[in-house]
Short mmCIF file of C-alpha atoms in Angstrom, two decimals:
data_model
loop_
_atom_site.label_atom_id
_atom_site.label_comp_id
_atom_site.label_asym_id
_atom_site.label_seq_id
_atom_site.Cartn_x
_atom_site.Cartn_y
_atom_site.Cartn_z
CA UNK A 6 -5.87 1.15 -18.96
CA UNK A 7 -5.09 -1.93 -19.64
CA UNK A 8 -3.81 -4.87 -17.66
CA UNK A 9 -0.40 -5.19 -19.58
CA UNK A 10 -0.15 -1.07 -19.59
CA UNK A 11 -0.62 -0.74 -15.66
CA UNK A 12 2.08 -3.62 -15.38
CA UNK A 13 4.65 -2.02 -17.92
CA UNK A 14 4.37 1.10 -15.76
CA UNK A 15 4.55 -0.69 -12.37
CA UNK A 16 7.89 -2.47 -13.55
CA UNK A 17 9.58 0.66 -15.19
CA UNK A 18 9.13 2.79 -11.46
CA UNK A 19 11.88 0.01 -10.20
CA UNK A 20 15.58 0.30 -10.59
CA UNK A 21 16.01 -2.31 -13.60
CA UNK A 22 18.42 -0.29 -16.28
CA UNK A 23 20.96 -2.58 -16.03
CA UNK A 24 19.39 -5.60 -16.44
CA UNK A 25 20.02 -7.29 -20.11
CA UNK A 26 18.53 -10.39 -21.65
CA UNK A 27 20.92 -13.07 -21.23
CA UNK A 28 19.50 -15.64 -23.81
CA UNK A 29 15.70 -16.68 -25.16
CA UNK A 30 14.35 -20.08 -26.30
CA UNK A 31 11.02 -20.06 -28.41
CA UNK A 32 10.05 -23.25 -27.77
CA UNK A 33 7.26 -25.46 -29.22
CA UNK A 34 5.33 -25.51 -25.78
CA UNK A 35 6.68 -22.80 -23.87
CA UNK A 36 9.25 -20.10 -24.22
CA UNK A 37 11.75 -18.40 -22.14
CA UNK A 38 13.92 -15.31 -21.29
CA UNK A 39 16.98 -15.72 -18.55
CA UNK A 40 18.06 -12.43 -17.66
CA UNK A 41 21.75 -11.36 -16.46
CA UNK A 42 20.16 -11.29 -13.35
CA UNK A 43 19.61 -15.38 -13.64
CA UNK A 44 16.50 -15.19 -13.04
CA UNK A 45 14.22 -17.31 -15.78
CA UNK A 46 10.78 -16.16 -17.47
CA UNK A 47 8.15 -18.84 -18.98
CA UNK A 48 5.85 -18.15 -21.02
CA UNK A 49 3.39 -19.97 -23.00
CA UNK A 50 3.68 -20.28 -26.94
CA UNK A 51 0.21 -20.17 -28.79
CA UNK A 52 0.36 -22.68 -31.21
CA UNK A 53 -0.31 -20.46 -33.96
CA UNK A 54 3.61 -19.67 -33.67
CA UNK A 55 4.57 -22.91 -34.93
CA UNK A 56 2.65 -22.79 -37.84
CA UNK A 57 2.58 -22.06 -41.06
CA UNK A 58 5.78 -20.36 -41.59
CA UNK A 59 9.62 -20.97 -41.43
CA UNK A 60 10.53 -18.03 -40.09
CA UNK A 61 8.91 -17.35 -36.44
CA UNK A 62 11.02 -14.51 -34.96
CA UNK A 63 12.43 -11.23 -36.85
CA UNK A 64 14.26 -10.37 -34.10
CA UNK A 65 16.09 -13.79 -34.05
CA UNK A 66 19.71 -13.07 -33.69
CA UNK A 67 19.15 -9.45 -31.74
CA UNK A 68 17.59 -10.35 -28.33
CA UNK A 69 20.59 -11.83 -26.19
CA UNK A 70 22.05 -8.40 -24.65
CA UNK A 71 19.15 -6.37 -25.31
CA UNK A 72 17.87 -4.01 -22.10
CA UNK A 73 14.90 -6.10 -20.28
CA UNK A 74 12.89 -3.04 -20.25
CA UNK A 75 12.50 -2.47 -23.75
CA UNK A 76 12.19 -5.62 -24.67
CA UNK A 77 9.39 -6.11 -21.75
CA UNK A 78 7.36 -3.65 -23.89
CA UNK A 79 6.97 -5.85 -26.43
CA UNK A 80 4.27 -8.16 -24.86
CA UNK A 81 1.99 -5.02 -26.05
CA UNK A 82 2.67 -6.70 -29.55
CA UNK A 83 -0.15 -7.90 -31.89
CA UNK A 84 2.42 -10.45 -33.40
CA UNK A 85 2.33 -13.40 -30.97
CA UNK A 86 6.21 -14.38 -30.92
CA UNK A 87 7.13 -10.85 -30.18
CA UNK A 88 4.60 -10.87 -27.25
CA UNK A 89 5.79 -13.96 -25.92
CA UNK A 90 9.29 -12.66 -25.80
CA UNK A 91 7.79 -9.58 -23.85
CA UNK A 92 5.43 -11.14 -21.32
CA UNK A 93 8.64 -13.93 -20.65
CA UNK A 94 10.74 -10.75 -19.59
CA UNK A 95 8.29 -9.25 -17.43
CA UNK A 96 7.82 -12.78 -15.82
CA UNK A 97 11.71 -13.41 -15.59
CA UNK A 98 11.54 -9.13 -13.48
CA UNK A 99 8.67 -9.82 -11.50
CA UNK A 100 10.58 -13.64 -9.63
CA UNK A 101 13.89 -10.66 -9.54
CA UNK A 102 11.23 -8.22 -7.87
CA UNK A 103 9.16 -10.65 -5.84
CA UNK A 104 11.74 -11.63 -4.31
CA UNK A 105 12.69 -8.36 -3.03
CA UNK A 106 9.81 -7.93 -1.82
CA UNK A 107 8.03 -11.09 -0.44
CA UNK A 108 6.79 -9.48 2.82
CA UNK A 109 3.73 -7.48 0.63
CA UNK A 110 2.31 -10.79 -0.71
CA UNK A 111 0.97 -14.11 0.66
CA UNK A 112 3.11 -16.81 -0.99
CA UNK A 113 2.30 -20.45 -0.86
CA UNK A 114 4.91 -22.49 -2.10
CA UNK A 115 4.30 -25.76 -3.41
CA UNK A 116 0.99 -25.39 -3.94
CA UNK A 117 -1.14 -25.06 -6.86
CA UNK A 118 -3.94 -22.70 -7.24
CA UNK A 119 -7.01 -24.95 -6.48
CA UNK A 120 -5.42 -24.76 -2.85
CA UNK A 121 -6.25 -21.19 -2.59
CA UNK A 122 -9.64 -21.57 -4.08
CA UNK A 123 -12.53 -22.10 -1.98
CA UNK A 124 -14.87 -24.03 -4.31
CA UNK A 125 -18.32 -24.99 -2.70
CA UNK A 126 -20.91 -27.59 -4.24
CA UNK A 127 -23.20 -25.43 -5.57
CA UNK A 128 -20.66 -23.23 -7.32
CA UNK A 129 -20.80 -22.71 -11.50
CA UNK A 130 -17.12 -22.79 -11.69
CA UNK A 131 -15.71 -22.01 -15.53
CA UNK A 132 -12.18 -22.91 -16.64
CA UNK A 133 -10.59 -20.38 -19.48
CA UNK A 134 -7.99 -23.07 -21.13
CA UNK A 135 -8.16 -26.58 -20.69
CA UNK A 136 -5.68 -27.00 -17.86
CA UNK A 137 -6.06 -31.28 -17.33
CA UNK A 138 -3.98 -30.87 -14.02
CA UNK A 139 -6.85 -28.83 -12.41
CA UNK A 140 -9.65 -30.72 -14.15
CA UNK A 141 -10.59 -34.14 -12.03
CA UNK A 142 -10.16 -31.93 -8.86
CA UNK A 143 -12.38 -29.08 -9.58
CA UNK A 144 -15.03 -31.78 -10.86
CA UNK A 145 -15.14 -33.33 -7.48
CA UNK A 146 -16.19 -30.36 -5.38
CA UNK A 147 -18.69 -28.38 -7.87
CA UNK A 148 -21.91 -29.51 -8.88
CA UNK A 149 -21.18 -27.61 -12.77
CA UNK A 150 -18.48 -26.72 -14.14
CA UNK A 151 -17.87 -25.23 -17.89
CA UNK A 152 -14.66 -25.54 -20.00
CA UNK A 153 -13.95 -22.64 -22.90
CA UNK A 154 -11.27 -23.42 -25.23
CA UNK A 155 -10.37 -22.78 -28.51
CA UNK A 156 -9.16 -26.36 -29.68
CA UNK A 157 -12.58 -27.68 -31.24
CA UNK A 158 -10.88 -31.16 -30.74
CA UNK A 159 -11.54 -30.44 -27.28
CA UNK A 160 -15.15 -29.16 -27.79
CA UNK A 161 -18.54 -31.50 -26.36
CA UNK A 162 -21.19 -30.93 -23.57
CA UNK A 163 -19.19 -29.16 -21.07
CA UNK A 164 -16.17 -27.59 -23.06
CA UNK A 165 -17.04 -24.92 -25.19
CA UNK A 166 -15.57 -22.79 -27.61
CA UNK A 167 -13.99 -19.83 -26.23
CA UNK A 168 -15.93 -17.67 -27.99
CA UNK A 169 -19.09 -18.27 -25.70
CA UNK A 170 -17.20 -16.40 -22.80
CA UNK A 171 -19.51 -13.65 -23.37
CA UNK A 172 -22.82 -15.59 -22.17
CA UNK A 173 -20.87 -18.12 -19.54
CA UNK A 174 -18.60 -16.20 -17.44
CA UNK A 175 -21.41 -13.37 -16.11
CA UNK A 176 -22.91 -16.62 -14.47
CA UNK A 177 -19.55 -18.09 -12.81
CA UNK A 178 -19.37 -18.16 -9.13
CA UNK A 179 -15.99 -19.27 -9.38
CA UNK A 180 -13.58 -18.29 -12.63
CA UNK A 181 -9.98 -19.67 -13.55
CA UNK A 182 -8.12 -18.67 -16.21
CA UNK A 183 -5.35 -19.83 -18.04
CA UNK A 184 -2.24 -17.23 -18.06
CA UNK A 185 -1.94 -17.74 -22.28
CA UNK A 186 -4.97 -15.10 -21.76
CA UNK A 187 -2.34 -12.57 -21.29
CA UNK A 188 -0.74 -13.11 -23.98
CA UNK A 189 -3.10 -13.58 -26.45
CA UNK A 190 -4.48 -10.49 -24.89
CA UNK A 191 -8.00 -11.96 -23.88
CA UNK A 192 -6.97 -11.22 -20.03
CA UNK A 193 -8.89 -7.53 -19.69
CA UNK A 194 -12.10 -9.14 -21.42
CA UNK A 195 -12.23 -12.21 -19.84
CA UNK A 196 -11.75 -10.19 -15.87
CA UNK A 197 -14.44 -7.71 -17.24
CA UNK A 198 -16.74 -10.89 -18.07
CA UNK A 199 -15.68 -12.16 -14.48
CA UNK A 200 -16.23 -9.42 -12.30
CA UNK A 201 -19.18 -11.20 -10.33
CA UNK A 202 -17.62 -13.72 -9.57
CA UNK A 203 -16.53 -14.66 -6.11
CA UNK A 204 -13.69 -15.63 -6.69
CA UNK A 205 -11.60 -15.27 -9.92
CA UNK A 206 -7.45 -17.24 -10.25
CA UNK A 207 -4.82 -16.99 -13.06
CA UNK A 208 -2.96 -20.27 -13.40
CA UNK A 209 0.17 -21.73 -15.10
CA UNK A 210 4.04 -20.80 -16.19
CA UNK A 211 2.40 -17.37 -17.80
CA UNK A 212 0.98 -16.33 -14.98
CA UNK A 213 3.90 -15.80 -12.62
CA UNK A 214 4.26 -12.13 -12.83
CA UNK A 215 4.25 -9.21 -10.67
CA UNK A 216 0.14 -9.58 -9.28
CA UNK A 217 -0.93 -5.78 -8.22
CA UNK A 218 -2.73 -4.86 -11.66
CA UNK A 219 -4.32 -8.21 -11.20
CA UNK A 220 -5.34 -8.00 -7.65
CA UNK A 221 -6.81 -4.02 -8.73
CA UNK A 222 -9.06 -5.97 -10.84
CA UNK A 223 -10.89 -8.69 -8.67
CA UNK A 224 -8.17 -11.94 -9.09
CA UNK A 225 -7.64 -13.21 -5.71
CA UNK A 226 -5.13 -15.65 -6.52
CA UNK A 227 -2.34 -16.36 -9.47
CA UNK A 228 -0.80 -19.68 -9.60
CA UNK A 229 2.70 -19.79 -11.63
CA UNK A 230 6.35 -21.46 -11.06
CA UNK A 231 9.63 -19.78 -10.20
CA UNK A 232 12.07 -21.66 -12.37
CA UNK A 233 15.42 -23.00 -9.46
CA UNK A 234 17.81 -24.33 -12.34
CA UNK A 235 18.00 -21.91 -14.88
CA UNK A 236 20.37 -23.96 -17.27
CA UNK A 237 17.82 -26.99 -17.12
CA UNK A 238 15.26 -25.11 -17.63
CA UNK A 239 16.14 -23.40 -20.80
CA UNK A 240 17.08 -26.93 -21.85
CA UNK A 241 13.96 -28.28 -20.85
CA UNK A 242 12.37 -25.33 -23.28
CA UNK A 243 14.83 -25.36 -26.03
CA UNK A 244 14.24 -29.17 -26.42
CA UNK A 245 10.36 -28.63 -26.80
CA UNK A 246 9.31 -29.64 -22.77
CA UNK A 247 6.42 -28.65 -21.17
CA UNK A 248 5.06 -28.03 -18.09
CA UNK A 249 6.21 -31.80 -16.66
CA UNK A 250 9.30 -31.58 -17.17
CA UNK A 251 9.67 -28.13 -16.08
CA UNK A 252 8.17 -29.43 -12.68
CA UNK A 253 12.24 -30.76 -12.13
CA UNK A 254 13.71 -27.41 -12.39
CA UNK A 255 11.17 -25.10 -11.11
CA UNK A 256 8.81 -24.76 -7.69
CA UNK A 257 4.95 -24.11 -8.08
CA UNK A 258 3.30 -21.00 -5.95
CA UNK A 259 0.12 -19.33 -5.20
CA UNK A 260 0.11 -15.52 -4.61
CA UNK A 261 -2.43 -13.77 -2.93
CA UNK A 262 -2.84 -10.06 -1.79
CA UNK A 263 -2.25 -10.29 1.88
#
Protein backbone atom coordinates (compact mmCIF):
# COMPACT_ATOMS: atom_id res chain seq x y z
CA UNK A 1 0.00 0.00 0.00
CA UNK A 2 1.10 3.03 -0.41
CA UNK A 3 2.22 5.81 1.87
CA UNK A 4 -0.60 8.33 0.85
CA UNK A 5 -3.27 5.17 0.81
CA UNK A 6 -2.37 4.01 4.51
CA UNK A 7 -2.71 7.82 5.49
CA UNK A 8 -6.14 8.43 3.62
CA UNK A 9 -7.38 5.41 5.59
CA UNK A 10 -5.83 6.42 8.95
CA UNK A 11 -7.60 9.96 8.65
CA UNK A 12 -11.09 8.68 7.41
CA UNK A 13 -11.33 6.11 10.88
CA UNK A 14 -11.58 9.73 12.82
CA UNK A 15 -14.72 11.69 13.34
CA UNK A 16 -14.05 14.50 10.57
CA UNK A 17 -17.62 14.70 8.51
CA UNK A 18 -18.20 17.96 9.42
CA UNK A 19 -15.24 19.54 8.70
CA UNK A 20 -15.40 21.84 5.32
CA UNK A 21 -12.67 23.72 3.53
CA UNK A 22 -12.87 27.18 4.57
CA UNK A 23 -10.70 28.84 1.77
CA UNK A 24 -7.36 27.70 -0.44
CA UNK A 25 -4.48 29.84 -1.82
CA UNK A 26 -2.28 28.24 -4.66
CA UNK A 27 0.50 30.14 -4.22
CA UNK A 28 3.73 30.54 -6.26
CA UNK A 29 5.90 28.92 -3.39
CA UNK A 30 3.58 27.22 -1.26
CA UNK A 31 -0.11 26.59 -1.03
CA UNK A 32 -2.69 26.33 1.56
CA UNK A 33 -6.07 24.96 2.85
CA UNK A 34 -7.71 26.61 6.26
CA UNK A 35 -10.36 24.45 7.32
CA UNK A 36 -13.66 25.53 9.36
CA UNK A 37 -11.89 24.06 11.99
CA UNK A 38 -9.07 27.07 11.65
CA UNK A 39 -6.64 25.03 11.48
CA UNK A 40 -4.10 25.86 8.31
CA UNK A 41 -2.41 23.23 5.82
CA UNK A 42 0.96 24.10 3.76
CA UNK A 43 1.98 22.56 1.21
CA UNK A 44 4.62 22.92 -1.27
CA UNK A 45 3.85 23.96 -5.01
CA UNK A 46 6.16 22.17 -7.65
CA UNK A 47 7.10 24.66 -9.92
CA UNK A 48 5.79 22.93 -12.79
CA UNK A 49 2.31 24.50 -11.58
CA UNK A 50 3.26 27.86 -12.50
CA UNK A 51 4.16 27.11 -15.79
CA UNK A 52 3.18 27.01 -18.95
CA UNK A 53 -0.43 27.57 -18.71
CA UNK A 54 -3.04 30.24 -17.61
CA UNK A 55 -5.25 28.19 -16.16
CA UNK A 56 -3.72 26.13 -13.02
CA UNK A 57 -6.80 24.83 -11.13
CA UNK A 58 -10.20 23.31 -12.68
CA UNK A 59 -11.63 23.24 -9.59
CA UNK A 60 -11.01 27.03 -9.03
CA UNK A 61 -14.21 28.47 -7.81
CA UNK A 62 -15.57 24.93 -6.13
CA UNK A 63 -13.19 24.22 -3.18
CA UNK A 64 -14.26 26.78 -0.35
CA UNK A 65 -17.16 24.63 1.43
CA UNK A 66 -16.23 21.44 0.05
CA UNK A 67 -16.05 18.30 2.81
CA UNK A 68 -12.15 17.98 3.89
CA UNK A 69 -12.39 14.35 3.38
CA UNK A 70 -13.08 14.23 -0.13
CA UNK A 71 -11.12 16.72 -1.03
CA UNK A 72 -8.11 15.05 1.13
CA UNK A 73 -8.38 12.24 -1.48
CA UNK A 74 -7.23 14.20 -4.00
CA UNK A 75 -3.45 14.24 -3.09
CA UNK A 76 -3.76 10.60 -4.85
CA UNK A 77 -3.93 12.89 -8.05
CA UNK A 78 -1.44 12.62 -10.98
CA UNK A 79 -2.21 16.38 -11.77
CA UNK A 80 0.06 18.31 -9.38
CA UNK A 81 -2.37 21.32 -8.37
CA UNK A 82 -5.06 18.90 -7.50
CA UNK A 83 -2.53 16.99 -5.27
CA UNK A 84 -1.38 19.94 -3.64
CA UNK A 85 -4.86 20.89 -2.69
CA UNK A 86 -5.17 17.24 -1.23
CA UNK A 87 -1.93 16.74 0.69
CA UNK A 88 -2.65 20.71 2.16
CA UNK A 89 -6.00 19.20 3.64
CA UNK A 90 -4.58 16.24 5.11
CA UNK A 91 -1.81 18.55 6.63
CA UNK A 92 -4.43 21.26 7.81
CA UNK A 93 -6.46 17.39 9.73
CA UNK A 94 -3.45 15.97 10.97
CA UNK A 95 -2.32 19.84 13.32
CA UNK A 96 -6.66 19.34 14.15
CA UNK A 97 -5.74 15.59 15.08
CA UNK A 98 -2.30 16.01 16.60
CA UNK A 99 -3.44 18.04 18.72
CA UNK A 100 -5.91 15.76 20.13
CA UNK A 101 -3.69 13.57 20.60
CA UNK A 102 -0.16 14.87 21.57
CA UNK A 103 0.45 12.34 24.40
CA UNK A 104 1.24 9.32 21.49
CA UNK A 105 4.08 11.38 19.91
CA UNK A 106 7.36 13.05 20.98
CA UNK A 107 7.00 16.70 19.95
CA UNK A 108 9.83 19.14 19.95
CA UNK A 109 8.77 22.48 19.41
CA UNK A 110 10.96 24.96 18.06
CA UNK A 111 13.23 22.84 16.74
CA UNK A 112 14.17 21.82 13.39
CA UNK A 113 14.87 18.38 12.29
CA UNK A 114 18.75 18.30 12.33
CA UNK A 115 18.06 18.48 16.22
CA UNK A 116 16.63 15.10 16.21
CA UNK A 117 19.23 13.69 13.95
CA UNK A 118 22.19 12.11 15.30
CA UNK A 119 24.74 12.69 12.51
CA UNK A 120 28.30 11.22 13.25
CA UNK A 121 31.60 12.06 11.18
CA UNK A 122 31.86 9.23 9.29
CA UNK A 123 28.23 9.20 8.17
CA UNK A 124 27.27 9.36 4.07
CA UNK A 125 24.41 11.58 4.78
CA UNK A 126 22.13 12.38 1.38
CA UNK A 127 19.70 15.31 1.18
CA UNK A 128 16.44 14.64 -1.24
CA UNK A 129 15.70 18.56 -2.16
CA UNK A 130 18.01 21.21 -1.70
CA UNK A 131 16.84 22.52 1.65
CA UNK A 132 19.79 25.65 2.15
CA UNK A 133 18.53 25.99 5.86
CA UNK A 134 19.86 22.45 6.69
CA UNK A 135 22.85 22.62 4.35
CA UNK A 136 26.01 24.49 6.25
CA UNK A 137 24.94 22.46 9.39
CA UNK A 138 24.84 19.02 8.09
CA UNK A 139 28.29 19.86 6.26
CA UNK A 140 29.91 20.50 9.54
CA UNK A 141 29.35 17.18 11.26
CA UNK A 142 29.67 14.55 8.21
CA UNK A 143 32.67 13.77 6.47
CA UNK A 144 30.25 13.28 2.84
CA UNK A 145 27.36 14.34 2.15
CA UNK A 146 25.31 14.09 -1.37
CA UNK A 147 22.60 16.53 -2.63
CA UNK A 148 19.78 15.07 -5.33
CA UNK A 149 17.72 17.61 -6.92
CA UNK A 150 16.04 18.14 -9.91
CA UNK A 151 17.01 21.89 -10.68
CA UNK A 152 20.18 21.23 -12.99
CA UNK A 153 21.03 24.92 -12.03
CA UNK A 154 21.75 23.41 -8.84
CA UNK A 155 23.71 20.39 -10.24
CA UNK A 156 28.02 20.09 -9.63
CA UNK A 157 30.25 17.67 -7.58
CA UNK A 158 28.10 17.00 -4.70
CA UNK A 159 24.44 17.79 -5.92
CA UNK A 160 23.14 15.48 -8.25
CA UNK A 161 20.27 15.01 -10.28
CA UNK A 162 17.52 13.32 -8.62
CA UNK A 163 17.43 10.76 -10.84
CA UNK A 164 20.68 9.06 -9.37
CA UNK A 165 18.62 8.17 -6.14
CA UNK A 166 18.68 4.73 -7.30
CA UNK A 167 22.64 4.19 -6.90
CA UNK A 168 23.11 6.93 -3.84
CA UNK A 169 20.58 6.36 -1.29
CA UNK A 170 21.32 2.26 -0.73
CA UNK A 171 24.73 3.74 0.56
CA UNK A 172 23.30 6.59 3.01
CA UNK A 173 23.87 6.16 6.63
CA UNK A 174 21.85 9.03 7.23
CA UNK A 175 18.78 10.16 4.64
CA UNK A 176 16.62 13.48 4.64
CA UNK A 177 14.09 14.17 2.50
CA UNK A 178 12.28 16.99 1.42
CA UNK A 179 8.29 16.69 2.10
CA UNK A 180 7.59 17.95 -1.91
CA UNK A 181 8.47 14.00 -2.19
CA UNK A 182 5.00 13.41 -1.15
CA UNK A 183 3.58 15.19 -3.36
CA UNK A 184 5.25 14.61 -6.31
CA UNK A 185 4.77 11.09 -5.20
CA UNK A 186 8.58 10.08 -5.05
CA UNK A 187 8.04 9.46 -1.07
CA UNK A 188 7.40 5.35 -1.27
CA UNK A 189 10.55 5.07 -3.70
CA UNK A 190 12.77 7.20 -2.14
CA UNK A 191 11.92 5.23 1.78
CA UNK A 192 12.30 1.91 -0.24
CA UNK A 193 15.83 3.27 -1.54
CA UNK A 194 16.43 4.33 2.22
CA UNK A 195 15.63 1.46 4.15
CA UNK A 196 19.35 0.87 5.37
CA UNK A 197 19.77 3.67 6.54
CA UNK A 198 20.11 4.50 10.18
CA UNK A 199 18.37 7.01 10.33
CA UNK A 200 15.93 8.43 7.69
CA UNK A 201 13.80 12.46 8.42
CA UNK A 202 11.09 14.22 6.32
CA UNK A 203 11.52 17.97 6.50
CA UNK A 204 9.64 21.22 5.64
CA UNK A 205 5.86 22.86 5.51
CA UNK A 206 4.80 19.43 3.49
CA UNK A 207 5.81 17.33 5.85
CA UNK A 208 3.64 18.21 8.84
CA UNK A 209 1.13 15.50 8.66
CA UNK A 210 -0.21 12.81 10.69
CA UNK A 211 3.48 10.52 11.05
CA UNK A 212 2.25 6.69 11.75
CA UNK A 213 2.47 5.46 7.95
CA UNK A 214 5.80 7.16 8.08
CA UNK A 215 7.12 5.85 11.27
CA UNK A 216 5.70 1.98 9.79
CA UNK A 217 8.23 2.59 7.24
CA UNK A 218 11.68 3.37 8.95
CA UNK A 219 11.42 7.61 9.26
CA UNK A 220 12.38 8.39 12.69
CA UNK A 221 11.73 11.92 12.57
CA UNK A 222 9.43 14.56 10.40
CA UNK A 223 10.18 18.14 10.70
CA UNK A 224 7.14 20.56 9.59
CA UNK A 225 5.39 23.91 11.06
CA UNK A 226 1.98 24.31 12.65
CA UNK A 227 0.80 27.57 11.18
CA UNK A 228 -0.48 30.11 14.84
CA UNK A 229 -2.09 33.01 12.65
CA UNK A 230 -4.15 31.58 10.18
CA UNK A 231 -5.21 34.97 8.48
CA UNK A 232 -1.39 35.91 8.06
CA UNK A 233 -0.60 33.01 6.91
CA UNK A 234 -2.89 32.65 4.02
CA UNK A 235 -1.71 36.19 3.29
CA UNK A 236 1.72 35.32 3.54
CA UNK A 237 0.75 32.43 0.74
CA UNK A 238 -1.66 34.30 -1.33
CA UNK A 239 1.01 37.08 -1.78
CA UNK A 240 3.65 34.47 -3.11
CA UNK A 241 5.81 34.04 0.57
CA UNK A 242 7.77 31.33 1.40
CA UNK A 243 9.03 29.56 4.05
CA UNK A 244 10.64 33.02 5.78
CA UNK A 245 8.00 34.70 6.04
CA UNK A 246 5.86 31.97 7.12
CA UNK A 247 8.42 31.61 10.08
CA UNK A 248 6.14 34.93 11.62
CA UNK A 249 2.95 33.12 11.67
CA UNK A 250 3.78 29.61 12.25
CA UNK A 251 6.06 27.43 14.98
CA UNK A 252 8.61 24.75 13.65
CA UNK A 253 8.44 20.97 15.27
CA UNK A 254 10.07 17.68 15.18
CA UNK A 255 7.91 14.52 15.68
CA UNK A 256 9.15 11.39 16.67
CA UNK A 257 7.47 8.00 17.60
CA UNK A 258 7.82 7.94 21.31
Amino acid sequence: MAIIDDLLNLLKQRDLADIKVEEFVLGLGYSGVRLSTGNVGVCYTPKEIVTGCCNISGRAGSIAGSSAIQIMELSRSLDLSEAVLGVATINALSHYLIDKKRATYEIWEDSNVLQAVKLQKKDITVMVGFMRPLLKDIEKKVSKLFILDRDSSRWGPNCLPDSAADVILPRANVVIITGSAIVNHTIDHLLNLSRKARQIAIAGPTASMLPDPFFKRGVTAMGGIKVVNPDKAMQVLAEGGGVHQLKKCSKFYVIKPR
